[in-house]
Short mmCIF file of C-alpha atoms and ligand atoms in Angstrom, two decimals:
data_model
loop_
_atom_site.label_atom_id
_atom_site.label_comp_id
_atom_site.label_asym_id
_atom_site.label_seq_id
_atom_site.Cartn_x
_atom_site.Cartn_y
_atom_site.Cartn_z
CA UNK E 147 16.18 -10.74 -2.44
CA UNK E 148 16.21 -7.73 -5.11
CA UNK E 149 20.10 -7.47 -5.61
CA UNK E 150 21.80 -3.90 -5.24
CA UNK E 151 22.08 -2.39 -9.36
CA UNK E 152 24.16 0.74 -10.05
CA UNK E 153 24.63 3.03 -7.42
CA UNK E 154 21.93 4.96 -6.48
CA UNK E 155 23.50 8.42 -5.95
CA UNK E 156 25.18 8.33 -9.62
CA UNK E 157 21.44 7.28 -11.86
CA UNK E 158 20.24 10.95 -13.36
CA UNK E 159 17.75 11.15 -15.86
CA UNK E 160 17.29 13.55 -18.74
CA UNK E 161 13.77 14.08 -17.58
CA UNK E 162 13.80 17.09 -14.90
CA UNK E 163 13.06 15.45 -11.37
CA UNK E 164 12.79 18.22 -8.54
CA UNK E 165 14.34 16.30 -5.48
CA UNK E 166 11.24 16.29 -3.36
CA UNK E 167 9.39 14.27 -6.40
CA UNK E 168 8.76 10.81 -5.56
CA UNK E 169 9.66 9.40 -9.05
CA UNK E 170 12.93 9.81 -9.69
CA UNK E 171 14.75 7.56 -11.58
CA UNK E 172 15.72 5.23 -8.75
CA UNK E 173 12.16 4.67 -8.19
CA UNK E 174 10.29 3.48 -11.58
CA UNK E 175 6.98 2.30 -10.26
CA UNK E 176 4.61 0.60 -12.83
CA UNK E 177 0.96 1.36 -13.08
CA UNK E 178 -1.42 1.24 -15.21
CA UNK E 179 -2.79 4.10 -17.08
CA UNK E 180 -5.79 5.56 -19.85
CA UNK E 181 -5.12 8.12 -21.85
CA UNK E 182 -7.61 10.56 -22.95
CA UNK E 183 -9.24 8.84 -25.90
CA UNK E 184 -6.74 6.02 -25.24
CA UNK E 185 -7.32 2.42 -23.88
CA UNK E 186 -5.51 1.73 -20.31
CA UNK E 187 -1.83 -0.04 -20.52
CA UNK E 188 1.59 -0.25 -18.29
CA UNK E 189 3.51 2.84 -17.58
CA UNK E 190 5.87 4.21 -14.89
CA UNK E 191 5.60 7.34 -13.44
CA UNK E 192 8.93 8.99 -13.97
CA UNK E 193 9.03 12.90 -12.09
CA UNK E 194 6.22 13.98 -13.74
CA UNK E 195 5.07 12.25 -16.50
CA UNK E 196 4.74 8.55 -17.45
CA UNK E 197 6.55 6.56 -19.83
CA UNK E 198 4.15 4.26 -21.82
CA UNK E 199 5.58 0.59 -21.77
CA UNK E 200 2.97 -0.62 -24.04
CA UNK E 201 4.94 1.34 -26.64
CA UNK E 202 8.33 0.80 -25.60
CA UNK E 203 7.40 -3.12 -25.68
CA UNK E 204 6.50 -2.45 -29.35
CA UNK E 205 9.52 -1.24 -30.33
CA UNK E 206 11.15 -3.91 -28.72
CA UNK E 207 12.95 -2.98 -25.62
CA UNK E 208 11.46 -6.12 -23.71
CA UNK E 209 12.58 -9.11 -26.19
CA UNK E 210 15.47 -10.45 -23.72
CA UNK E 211 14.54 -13.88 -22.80
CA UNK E 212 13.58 -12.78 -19.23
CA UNK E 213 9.78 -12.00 -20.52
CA UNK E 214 9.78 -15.53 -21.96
CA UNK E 215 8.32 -14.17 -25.24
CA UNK E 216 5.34 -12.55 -23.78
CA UNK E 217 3.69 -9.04 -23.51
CA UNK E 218 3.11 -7.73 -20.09
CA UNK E 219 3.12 -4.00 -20.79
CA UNK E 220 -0.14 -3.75 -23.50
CA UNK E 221 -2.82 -5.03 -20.79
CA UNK E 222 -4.99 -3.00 -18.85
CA UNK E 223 -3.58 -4.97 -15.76
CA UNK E 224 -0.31 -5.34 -14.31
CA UNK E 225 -1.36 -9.03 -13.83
CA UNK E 226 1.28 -10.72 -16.43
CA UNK E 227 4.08 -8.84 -15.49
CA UNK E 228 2.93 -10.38 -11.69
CA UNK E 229 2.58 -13.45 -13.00
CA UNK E 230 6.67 -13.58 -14.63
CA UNK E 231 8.76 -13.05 -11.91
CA UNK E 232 11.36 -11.59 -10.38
CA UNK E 233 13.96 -12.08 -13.47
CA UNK E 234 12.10 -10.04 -15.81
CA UNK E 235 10.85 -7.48 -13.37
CA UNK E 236 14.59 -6.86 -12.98
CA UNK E 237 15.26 -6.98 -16.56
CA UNK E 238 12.69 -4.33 -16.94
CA UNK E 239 13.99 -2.11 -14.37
CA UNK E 240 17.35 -2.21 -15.77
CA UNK E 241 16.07 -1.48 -19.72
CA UNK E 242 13.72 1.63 -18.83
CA UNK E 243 16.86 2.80 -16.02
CA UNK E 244 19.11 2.60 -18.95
CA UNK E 245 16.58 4.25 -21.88
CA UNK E 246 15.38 7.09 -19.02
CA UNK E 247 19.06 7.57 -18.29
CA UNK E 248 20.74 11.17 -19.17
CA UNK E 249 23.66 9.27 -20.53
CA UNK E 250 21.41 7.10 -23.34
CA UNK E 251 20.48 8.81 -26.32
CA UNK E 252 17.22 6.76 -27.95
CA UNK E 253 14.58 8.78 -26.74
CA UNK E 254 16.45 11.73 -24.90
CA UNK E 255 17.65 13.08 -28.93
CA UNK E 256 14.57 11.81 -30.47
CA UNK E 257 11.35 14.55 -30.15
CA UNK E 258 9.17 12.37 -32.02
CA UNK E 259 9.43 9.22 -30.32
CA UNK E 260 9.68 11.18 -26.56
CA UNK E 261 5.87 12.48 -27.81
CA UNK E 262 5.48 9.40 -28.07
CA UNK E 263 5.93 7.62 -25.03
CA UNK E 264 5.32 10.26 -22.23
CA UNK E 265 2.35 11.22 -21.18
CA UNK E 266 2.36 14.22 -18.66
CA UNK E 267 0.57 12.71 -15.27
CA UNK E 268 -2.12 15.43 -14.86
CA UNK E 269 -3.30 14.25 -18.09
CA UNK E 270 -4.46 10.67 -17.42
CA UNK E 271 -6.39 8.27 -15.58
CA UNK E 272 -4.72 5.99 -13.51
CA UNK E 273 -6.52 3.05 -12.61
CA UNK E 274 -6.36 0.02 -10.25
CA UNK E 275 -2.99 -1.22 -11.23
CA UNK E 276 -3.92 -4.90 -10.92
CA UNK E 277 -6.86 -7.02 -11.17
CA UNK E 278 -6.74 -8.12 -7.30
CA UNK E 279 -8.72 -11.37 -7.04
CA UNK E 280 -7.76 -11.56 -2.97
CA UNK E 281 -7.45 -8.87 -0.57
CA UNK E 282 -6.22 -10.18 3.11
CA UNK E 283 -6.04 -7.80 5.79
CA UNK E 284 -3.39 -8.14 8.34
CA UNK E 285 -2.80 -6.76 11.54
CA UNK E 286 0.70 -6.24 12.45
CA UNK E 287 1.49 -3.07 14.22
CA UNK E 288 1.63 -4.06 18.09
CA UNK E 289 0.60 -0.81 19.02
CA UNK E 290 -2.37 -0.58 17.16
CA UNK E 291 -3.15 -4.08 18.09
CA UNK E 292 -2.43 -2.63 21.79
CA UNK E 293 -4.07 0.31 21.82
CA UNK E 294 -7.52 -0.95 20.39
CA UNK E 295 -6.90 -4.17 22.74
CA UNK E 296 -6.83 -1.59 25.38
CA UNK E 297 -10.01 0.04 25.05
CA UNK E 298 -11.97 -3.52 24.24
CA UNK E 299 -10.55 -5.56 27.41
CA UNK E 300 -8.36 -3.04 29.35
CA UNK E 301 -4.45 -2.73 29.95
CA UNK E 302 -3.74 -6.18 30.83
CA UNK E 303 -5.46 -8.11 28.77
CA UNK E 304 -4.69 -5.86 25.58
CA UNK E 305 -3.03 -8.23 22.96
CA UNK E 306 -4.48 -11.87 22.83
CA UNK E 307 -2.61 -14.70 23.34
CA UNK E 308 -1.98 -15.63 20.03
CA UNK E 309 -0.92 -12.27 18.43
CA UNK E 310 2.77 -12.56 19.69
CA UNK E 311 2.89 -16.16 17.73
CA UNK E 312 1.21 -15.82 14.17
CA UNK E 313 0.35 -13.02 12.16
CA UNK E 314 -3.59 -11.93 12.72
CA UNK E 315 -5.74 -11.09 9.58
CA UNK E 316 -8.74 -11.41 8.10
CA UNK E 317 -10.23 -11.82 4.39
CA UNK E 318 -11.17 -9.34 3.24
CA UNK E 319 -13.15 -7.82 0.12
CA UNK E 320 -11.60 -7.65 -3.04
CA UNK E 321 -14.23 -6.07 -5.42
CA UNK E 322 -14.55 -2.97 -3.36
CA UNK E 323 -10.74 -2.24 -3.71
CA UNK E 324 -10.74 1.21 -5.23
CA UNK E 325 -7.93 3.57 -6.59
CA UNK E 326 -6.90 6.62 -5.27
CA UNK E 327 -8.98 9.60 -5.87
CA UNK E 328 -12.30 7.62 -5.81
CA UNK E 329 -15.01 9.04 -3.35
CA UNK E 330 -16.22 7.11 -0.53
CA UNK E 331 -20.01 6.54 0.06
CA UNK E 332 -20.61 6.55 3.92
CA UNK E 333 -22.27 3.30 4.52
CA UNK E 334 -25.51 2.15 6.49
CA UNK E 335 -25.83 -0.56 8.79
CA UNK E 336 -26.56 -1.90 12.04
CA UNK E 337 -25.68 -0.36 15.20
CA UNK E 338 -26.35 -0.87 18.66
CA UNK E 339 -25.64 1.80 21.13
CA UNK E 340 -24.15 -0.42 24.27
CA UNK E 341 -27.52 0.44 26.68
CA UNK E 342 -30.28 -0.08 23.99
CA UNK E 343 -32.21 -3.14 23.97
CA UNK E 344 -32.10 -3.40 20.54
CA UNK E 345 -30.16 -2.62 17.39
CA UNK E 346 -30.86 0.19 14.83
CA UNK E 347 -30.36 0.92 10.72
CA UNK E 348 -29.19 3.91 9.32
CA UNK E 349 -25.60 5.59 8.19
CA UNK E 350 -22.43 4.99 10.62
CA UNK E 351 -22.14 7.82 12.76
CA UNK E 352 -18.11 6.86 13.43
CA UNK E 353 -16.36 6.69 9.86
CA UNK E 354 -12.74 5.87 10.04
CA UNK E 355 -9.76 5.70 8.30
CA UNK E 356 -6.49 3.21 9.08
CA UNK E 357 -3.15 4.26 7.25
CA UNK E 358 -1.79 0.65 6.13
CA UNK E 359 0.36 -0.22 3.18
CA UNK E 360 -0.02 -3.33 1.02
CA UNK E 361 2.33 -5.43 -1.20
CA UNK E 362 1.28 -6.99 -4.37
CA UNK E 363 1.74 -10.93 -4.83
CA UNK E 364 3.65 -11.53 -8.12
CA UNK E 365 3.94 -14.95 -8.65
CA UNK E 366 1.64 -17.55 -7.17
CA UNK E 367 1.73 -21.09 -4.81
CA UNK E 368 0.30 -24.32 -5.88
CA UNK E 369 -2.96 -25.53 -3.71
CA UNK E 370 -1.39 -27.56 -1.13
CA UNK E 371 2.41 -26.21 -1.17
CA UNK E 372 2.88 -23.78 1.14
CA UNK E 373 5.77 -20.96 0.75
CA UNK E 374 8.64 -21.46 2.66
CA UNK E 375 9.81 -18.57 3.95
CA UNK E 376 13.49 -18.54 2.47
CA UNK E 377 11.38 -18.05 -1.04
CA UNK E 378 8.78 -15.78 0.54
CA UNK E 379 10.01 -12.17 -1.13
CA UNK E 380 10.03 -14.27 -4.65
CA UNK E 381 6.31 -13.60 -4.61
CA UNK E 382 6.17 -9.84 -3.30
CA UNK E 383 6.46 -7.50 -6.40
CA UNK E 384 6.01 -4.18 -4.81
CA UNK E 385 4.35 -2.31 -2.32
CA UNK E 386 1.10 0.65 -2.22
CA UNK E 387 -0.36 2.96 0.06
CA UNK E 388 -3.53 1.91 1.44
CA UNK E 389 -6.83 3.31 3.40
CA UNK E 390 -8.66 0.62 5.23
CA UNK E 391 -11.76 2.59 5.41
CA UNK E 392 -13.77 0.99 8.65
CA UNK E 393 -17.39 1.84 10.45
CA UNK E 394 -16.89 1.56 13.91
CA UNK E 395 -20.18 1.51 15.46
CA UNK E 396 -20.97 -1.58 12.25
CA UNK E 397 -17.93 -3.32 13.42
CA UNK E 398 -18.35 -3.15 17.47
CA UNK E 399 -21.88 -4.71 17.16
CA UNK E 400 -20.89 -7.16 14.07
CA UNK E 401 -17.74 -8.28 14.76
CA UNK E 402 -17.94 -11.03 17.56
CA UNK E 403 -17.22 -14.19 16.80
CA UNK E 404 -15.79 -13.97 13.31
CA UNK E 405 -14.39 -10.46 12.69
CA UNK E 406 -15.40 -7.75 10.18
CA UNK E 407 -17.26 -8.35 8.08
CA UNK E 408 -19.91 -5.15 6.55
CA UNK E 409 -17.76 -2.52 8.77
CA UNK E 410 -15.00 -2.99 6.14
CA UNK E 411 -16.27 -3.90 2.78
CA UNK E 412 -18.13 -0.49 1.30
CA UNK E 413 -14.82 0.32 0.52
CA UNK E 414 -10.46 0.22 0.16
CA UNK E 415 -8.60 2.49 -1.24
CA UNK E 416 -4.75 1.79 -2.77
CA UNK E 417 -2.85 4.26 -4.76
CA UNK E 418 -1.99 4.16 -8.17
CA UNK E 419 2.02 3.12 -8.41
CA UNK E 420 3.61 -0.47 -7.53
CA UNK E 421 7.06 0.57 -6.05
CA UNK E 422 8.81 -2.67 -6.17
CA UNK E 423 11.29 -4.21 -3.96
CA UNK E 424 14.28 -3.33 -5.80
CA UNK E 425 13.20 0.47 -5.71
CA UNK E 426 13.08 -0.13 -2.11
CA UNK E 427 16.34 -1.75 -1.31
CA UNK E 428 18.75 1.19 -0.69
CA UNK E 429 15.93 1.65 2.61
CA UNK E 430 15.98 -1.61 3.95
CA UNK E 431 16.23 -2.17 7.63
CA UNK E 432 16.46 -5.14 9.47
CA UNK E 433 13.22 -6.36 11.53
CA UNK E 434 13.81 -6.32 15.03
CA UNK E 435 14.10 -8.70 16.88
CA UNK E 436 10.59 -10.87 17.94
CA UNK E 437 10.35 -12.13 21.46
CA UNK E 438 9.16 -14.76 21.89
CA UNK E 439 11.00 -16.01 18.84
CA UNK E 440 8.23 -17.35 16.23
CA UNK E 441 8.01 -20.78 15.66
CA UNK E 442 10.63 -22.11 12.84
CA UNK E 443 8.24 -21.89 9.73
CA UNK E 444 8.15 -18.00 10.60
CA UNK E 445 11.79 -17.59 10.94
CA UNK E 446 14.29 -16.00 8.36
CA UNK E 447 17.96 -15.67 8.19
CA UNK E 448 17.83 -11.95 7.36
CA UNK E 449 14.12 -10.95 7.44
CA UNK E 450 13.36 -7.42 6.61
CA UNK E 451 11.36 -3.73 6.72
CA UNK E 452 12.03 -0.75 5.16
CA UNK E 453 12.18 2.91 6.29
CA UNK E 454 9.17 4.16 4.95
CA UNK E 455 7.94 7.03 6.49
CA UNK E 456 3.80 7.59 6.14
CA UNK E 457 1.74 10.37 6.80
CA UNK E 458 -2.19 11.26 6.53
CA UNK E 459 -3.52 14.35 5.98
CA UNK E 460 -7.08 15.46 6.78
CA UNK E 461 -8.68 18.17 4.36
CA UNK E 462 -12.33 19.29 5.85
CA UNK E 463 -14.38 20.85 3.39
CA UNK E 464 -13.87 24.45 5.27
CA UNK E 465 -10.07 23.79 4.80
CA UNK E 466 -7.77 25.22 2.59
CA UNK E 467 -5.05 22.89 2.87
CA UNK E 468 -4.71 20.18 4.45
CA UNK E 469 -3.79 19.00 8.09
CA UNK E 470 -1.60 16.31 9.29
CA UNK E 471 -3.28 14.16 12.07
CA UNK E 472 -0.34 11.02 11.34
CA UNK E 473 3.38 10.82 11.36
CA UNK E 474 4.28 6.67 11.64
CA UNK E 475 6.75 4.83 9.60
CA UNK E 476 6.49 1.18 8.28
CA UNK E 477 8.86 -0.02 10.56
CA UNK E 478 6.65 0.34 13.17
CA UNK E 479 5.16 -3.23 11.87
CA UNK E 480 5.88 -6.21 13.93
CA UNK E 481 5.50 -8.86 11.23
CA UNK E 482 7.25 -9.06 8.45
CA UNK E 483 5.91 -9.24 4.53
CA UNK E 484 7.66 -12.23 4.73
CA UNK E 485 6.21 -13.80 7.83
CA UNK E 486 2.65 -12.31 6.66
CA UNK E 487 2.72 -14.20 3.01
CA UNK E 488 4.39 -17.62 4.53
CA UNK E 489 1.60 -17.81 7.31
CA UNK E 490 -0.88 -17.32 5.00
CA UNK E 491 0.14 -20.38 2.93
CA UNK E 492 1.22 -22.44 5.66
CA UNK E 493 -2.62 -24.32 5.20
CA UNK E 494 -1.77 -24.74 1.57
CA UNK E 495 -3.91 -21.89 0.63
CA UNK E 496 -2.95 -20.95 -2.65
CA UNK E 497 -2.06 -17.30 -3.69
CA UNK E 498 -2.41 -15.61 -7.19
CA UNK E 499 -0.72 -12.88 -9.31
CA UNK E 500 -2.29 -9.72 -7.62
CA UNK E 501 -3.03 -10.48 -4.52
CA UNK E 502 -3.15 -7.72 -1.76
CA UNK E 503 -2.13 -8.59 1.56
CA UNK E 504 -2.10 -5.40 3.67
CA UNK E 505 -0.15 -4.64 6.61
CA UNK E 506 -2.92 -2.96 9.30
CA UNK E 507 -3.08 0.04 10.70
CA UNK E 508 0.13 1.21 10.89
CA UNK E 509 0.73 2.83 14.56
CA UNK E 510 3.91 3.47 16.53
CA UNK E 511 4.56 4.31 19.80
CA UNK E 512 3.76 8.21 19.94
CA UNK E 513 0.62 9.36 19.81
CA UNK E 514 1.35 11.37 16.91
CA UNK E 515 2.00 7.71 15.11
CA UNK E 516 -1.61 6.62 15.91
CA UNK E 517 -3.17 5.39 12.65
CA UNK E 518 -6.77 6.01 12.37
CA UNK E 519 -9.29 7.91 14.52
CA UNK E 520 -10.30 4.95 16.73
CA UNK E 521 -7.06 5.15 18.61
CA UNK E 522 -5.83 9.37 17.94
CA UNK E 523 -9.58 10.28 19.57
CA UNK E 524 -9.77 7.10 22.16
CA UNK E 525 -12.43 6.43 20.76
CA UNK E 526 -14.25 9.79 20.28
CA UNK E 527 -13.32 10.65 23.37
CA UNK E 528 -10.43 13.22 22.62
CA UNK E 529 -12.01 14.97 19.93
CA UNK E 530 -9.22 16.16 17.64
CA UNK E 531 -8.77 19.95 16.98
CA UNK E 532 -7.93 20.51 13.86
CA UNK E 533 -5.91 23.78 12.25
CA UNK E 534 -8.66 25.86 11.31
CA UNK E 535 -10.66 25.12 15.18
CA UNK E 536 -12.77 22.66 13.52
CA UNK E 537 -12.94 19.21 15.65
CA UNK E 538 -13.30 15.25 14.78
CA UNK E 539 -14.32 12.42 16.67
CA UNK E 540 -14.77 10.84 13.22
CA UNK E 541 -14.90 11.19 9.64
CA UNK E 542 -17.65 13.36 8.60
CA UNK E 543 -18.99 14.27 5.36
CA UNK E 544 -17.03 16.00 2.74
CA UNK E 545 -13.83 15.15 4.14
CA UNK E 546 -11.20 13.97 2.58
CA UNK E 547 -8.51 12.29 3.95
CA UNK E 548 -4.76 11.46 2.05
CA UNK E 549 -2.44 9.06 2.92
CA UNK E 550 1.48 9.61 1.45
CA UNK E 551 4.69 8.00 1.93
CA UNK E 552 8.52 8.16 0.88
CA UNK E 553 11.97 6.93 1.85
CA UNK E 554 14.54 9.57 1.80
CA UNK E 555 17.42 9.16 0.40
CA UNK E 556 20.55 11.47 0.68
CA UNK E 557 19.14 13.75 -2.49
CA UNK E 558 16.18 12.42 -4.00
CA UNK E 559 12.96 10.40 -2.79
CA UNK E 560 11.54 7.10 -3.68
CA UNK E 561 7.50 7.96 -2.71
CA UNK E 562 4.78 6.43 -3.27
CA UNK E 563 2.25 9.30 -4.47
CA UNK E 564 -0.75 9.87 -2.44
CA UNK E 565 -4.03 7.64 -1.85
CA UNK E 566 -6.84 10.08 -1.21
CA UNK E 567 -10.39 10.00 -0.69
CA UNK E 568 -13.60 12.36 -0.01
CA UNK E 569 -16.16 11.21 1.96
CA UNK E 570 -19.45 11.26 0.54
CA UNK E 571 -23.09 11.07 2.33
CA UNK E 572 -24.91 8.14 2.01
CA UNK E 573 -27.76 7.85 -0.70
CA1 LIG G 711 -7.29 -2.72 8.62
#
């Protein structure tokens, strides 16, 4: 596991951080970024502006024997820095803690080599951070699981029988994994209203969102040798928000006997920053306790979640500002990271640098918690009322709908950013 570094409470940088920004200097996420005119490479998003790591790799700062004499930061993917490993992801954390610190001179007295390397946020692209050749799709809250199990079968027959005992998921689509702040195209497909004889074509009518997060695999398993969990979190670099766009009516006609399949591919959305593990440490909690207790290959000594706490906001295009219709937290996931990556391999499938295995929909007990639409309208049946006296049973167009995240700690945040999306009608 990510070992503890200095003490969080005594890192400051020179860079002004306002203590509601989620990039202080005990976060560091990496991305990857384009300037204008510029080709995309590495940064991390430090209050805010980014510091360019393509640059700071040319001048040297990443030479210890950690990065095994390779570039990682000059890319347009995060995919070799993945590939290397927990060592030098440390390594790195530790150099740009040290150069961002208030207490290191190299670029905080040096105005030519500071216009260098930062780049003020607002002013760039950001782009998918990885190239993400799988995309799995878990489904680990038990009272999302619950809830829609509810409305498919009823009360008692809610979860089945072997959600208690392995991790659920499907695989999902990786080439319609977008970044934050692209728009969303409502799809078409088939539906088929529950009394009609037959099915019809045309755009979903019941647009959804699901609030999930997702970590990125760093490095990857052989074909045939499955992770054991004691190794498991040496393959999980970092973590992102995530919108799990879905098309109800597509899915409920589609989805019997092998799962979703068109209802979620038009589109995934992840934001733009990898906070890793070691960011995340100081907000680790253990996972609670499972009952009944998994079988052995799912069980760790001191298996983990964090205290993450999510929200999404929905911004009609009537709306001024926007209007929170979730307040969950990722502990509310039954399954561990761990348990999700070792199940996964247990076959022998083989994972790669930049995988995305995603959590699920995210919801808790309240109803406040409840995830996506499906389960805070019952199905369109509550109709939400919104701020303004506008209602939703579902997504319509020229919404847009952002998910956000952060851990608190005692005077500064380690967020994630935002992972928003408009919703676009179908061409
Ligand atoms: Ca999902």
């Amino acid at each position: 596991m990510p070992q503890r570094g200095v003490p969080a409470m005594s890192l400051k940088s020179f860079i002004d951080v306002s203590p509601d920004s989620h990039f202080p200097i005990q976060n560091l996420p990496f991305g990857i970024f384009q300037p204008r005119g510029g080709k995309p490479r590495a940064g991390v998003a430090i209050g805010d502006l980014i510091a360019d790591l393509s640059v700071l790799e040319e001048l040297g700062h990443f030479r210890s024997p950690e990065f095994q004499g390779q570039k990682v930061f000059s890319e347009d993917s995060l995919n070799a820095l993945l590939a290397i490993g927990r060592p030098a992801w440390r390594k790195a954390r530790a150099v740009l803690q040290r150069l961002l610190s208030s207490e290191t001179p190299i670029l905080r007295d040096n105005a030519r080599l500071r216009a260098r390397v930062f780049h003020a946020q607002k002013s760039v692209t950001m782009k998918l951070p990885a190239r993400i050749g799988n995309y799995t799709d878990f489904y680990s809250s038990y009272h999302h699981a619950h809830n829609v199990g509810t409305m498919l079968r009823g009360p008692e027959n809610a979860l089945m029988p072997n959600w208690k005992w392995l991790p659920v998921a499907y695989h999902g689509r990786a080439s319609s994994v977008v970044v934050s702040g692209t728009d969303v195209l409502r799809p078409s497909g088939q539906t088929k209203a529950p009394d009609a004889g037959a099915p019809i074509f045309g755009a979903t009518k019941s647009l959804d969102y699901e609030l999930e997060m997702a970590f990125l695999v760093g490095p990857g398993n052989s074909l045939g040798e499955p992770v054991p969990i004691e190794r498991a979190t040496d393959h999980i670099f970092g973590l992102v928000l995530m919108n799990d766009w879905s098309a109800r009516d597509i899915q409920a006609w589609e989805y019997q006997p092998l799962g979703p399949f068109l209802a979620k591919n038009f589109c995934t959305s992840i934001s733009p920053w990898i906070v890793t593990l070691e960011a995340l440490e100081p907000f680790r909690k253990p996972l609670p306790p499972q009952d009944p207790a998994p079988l052995p290959y799912l069980r760790a000594k001191n298996d983990f979640t964090f205290d993450i706490q999510l929200e999404a906001q929905l911004q009609t295009s009537s709306m001024n500002a926007p209007h929170v219709i979730t307040r969950t937290n990722f502990q509310n996931l039954y399954w561990s990271m761990a348990q999700q990556l070792v199940h996964h391999t247990v076959s022998g499938c083989n994972l790669e640098p930049g995988d995305l295995l995603a959590s699920g929909t995210i919801s808790g007990a309240s109803e406040e918690s409840r995830a996506c639409m499906l389960e805070l309208t019952w199905r369109g049946a509550n109709p939400l009322k919104l701020s303004n006296g506008e209602t939703r049973k579902w997504l319509e167009d020229g919404d847009r709908l952002t998910i956000t995240g952060w851990c608190q700690g005692d005077d500064y945040r380690v967020g994630f950013g935002e992972v928003s999306g408009r919703i676009l009608r179908a061409v």
